[in-house]
PDB file of C-alpha atoms in Angstrom:
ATOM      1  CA  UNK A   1     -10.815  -8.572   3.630  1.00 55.00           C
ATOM      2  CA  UNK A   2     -13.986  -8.649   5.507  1.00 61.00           C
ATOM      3  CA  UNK A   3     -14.316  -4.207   5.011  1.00 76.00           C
ATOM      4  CA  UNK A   4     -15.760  -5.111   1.635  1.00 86.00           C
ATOM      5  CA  UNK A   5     -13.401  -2.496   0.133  1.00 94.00           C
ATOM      6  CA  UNK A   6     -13.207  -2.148  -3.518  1.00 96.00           C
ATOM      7  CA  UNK A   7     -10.194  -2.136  -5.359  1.00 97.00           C
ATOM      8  CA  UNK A   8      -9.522   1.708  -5.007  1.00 97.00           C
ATOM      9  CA  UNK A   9     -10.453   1.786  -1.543  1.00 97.00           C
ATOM     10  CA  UNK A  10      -8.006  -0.764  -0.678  1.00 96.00           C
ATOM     11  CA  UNK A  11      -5.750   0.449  -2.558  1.00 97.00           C
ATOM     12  CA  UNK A  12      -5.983   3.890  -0.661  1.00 97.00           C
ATOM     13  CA  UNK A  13      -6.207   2.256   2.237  1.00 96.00           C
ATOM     14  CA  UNK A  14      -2.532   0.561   2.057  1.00 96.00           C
ATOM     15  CA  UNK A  15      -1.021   3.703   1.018  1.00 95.00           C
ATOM     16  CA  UNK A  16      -2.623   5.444   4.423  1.00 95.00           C
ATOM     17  CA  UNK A  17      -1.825   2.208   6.609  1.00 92.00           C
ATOM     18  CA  UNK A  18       1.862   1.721   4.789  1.00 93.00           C
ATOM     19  CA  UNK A  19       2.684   5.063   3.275  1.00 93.00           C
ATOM     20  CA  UNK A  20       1.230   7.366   6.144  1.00 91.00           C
ATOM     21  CA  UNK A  21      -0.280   9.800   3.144  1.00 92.00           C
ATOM     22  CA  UNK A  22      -2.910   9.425   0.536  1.00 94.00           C
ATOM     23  CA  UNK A  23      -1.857   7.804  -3.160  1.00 95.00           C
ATOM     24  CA  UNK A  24      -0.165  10.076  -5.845  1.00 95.00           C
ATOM     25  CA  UNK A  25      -1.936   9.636  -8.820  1.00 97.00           C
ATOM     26  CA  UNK A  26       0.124   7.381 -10.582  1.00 97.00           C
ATOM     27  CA  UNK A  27       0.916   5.725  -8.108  1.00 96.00           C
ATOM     28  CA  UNK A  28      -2.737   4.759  -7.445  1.00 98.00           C
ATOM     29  CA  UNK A  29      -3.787   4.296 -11.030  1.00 98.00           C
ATOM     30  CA  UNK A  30      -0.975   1.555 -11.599  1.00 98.00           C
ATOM     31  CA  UNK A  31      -2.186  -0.579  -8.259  1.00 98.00           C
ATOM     32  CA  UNK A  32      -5.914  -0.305  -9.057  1.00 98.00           C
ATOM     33  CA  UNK A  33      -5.212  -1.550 -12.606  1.00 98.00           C
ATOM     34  CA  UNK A  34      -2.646  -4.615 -11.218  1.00 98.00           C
ATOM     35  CA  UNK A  35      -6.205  -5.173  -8.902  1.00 98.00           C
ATOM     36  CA  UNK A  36      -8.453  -4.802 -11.891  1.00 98.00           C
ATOM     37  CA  UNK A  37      -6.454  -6.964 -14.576  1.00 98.00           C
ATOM     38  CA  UNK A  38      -6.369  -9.595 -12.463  1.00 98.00           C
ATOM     39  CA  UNK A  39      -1.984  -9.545 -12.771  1.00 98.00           C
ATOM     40  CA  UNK A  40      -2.069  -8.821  -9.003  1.00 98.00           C
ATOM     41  CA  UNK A  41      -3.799 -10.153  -6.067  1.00 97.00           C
ATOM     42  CA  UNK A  42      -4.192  -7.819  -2.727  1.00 96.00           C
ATOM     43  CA  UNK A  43      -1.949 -10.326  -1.371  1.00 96.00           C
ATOM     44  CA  UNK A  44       1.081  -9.607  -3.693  1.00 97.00           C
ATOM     45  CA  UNK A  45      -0.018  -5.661  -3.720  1.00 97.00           C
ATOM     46  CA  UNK A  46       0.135  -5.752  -0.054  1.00 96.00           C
ATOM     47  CA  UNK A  47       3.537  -7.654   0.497  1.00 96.00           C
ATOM     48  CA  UNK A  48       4.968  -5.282  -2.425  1.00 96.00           C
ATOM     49  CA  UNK A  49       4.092  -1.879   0.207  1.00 95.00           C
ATOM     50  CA  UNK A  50       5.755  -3.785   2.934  1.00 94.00           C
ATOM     51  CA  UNK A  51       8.770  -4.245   0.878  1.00 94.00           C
ATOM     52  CA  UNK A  52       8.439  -0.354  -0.355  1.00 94.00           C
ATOM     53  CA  UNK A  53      11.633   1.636   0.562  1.00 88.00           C
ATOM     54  CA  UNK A  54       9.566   3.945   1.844  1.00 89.00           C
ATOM     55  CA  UNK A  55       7.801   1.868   3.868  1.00 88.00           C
ATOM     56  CA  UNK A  56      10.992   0.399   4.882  1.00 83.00           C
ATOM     57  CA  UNK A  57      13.142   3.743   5.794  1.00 85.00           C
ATOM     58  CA  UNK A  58      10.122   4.650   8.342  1.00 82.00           C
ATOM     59  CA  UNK A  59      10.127   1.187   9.831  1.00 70.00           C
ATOM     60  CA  UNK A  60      13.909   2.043  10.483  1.00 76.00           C
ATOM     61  CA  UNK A  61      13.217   5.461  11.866  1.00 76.00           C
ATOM     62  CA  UNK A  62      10.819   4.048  14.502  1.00 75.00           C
ATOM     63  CA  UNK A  63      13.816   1.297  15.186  1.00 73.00           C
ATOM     64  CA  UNK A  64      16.519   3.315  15.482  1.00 77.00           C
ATOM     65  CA  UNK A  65      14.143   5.702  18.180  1.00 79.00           C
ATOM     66  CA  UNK A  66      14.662   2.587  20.151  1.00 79.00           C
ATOM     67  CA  UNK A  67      10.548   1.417  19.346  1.00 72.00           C
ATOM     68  CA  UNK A  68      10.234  -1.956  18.046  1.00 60.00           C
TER      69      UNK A  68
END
């Protein structure tokens, strides 16, 4: 919150914390526009890449390495 990110930064930004690789393009186009309509909050967007299967498999890869 206090980066002052705008809605495509942030939006990059989770896919690089979360997704450890920039956005595809639709990908980031659907997010931003959640963002910009106002039907998502950053909040909701950000609780919806932690619950991302991708997201998810790599958490288990780091478990199952024996890192939690």
């Amino acid at each position: 919150k206090g980066r002052n990110r705008d809605n495509q930064q942030y939006v990059q930004d989770l896919y690089y914390a979360f997704m450890r690789r920039g956005a595809d393009l639709e990908g980031f186009r659907y997010w931003v526009n959640q963002l910009d309509s106002g039907t998502l909050n950053r909040e909701q967007i950000r609780q919806a890449f932690v619950a991302a299967s991708e997201f998810q498999e790599r958490v288990m890869q780091v478990i199952n390495q024996g890192c939690l």
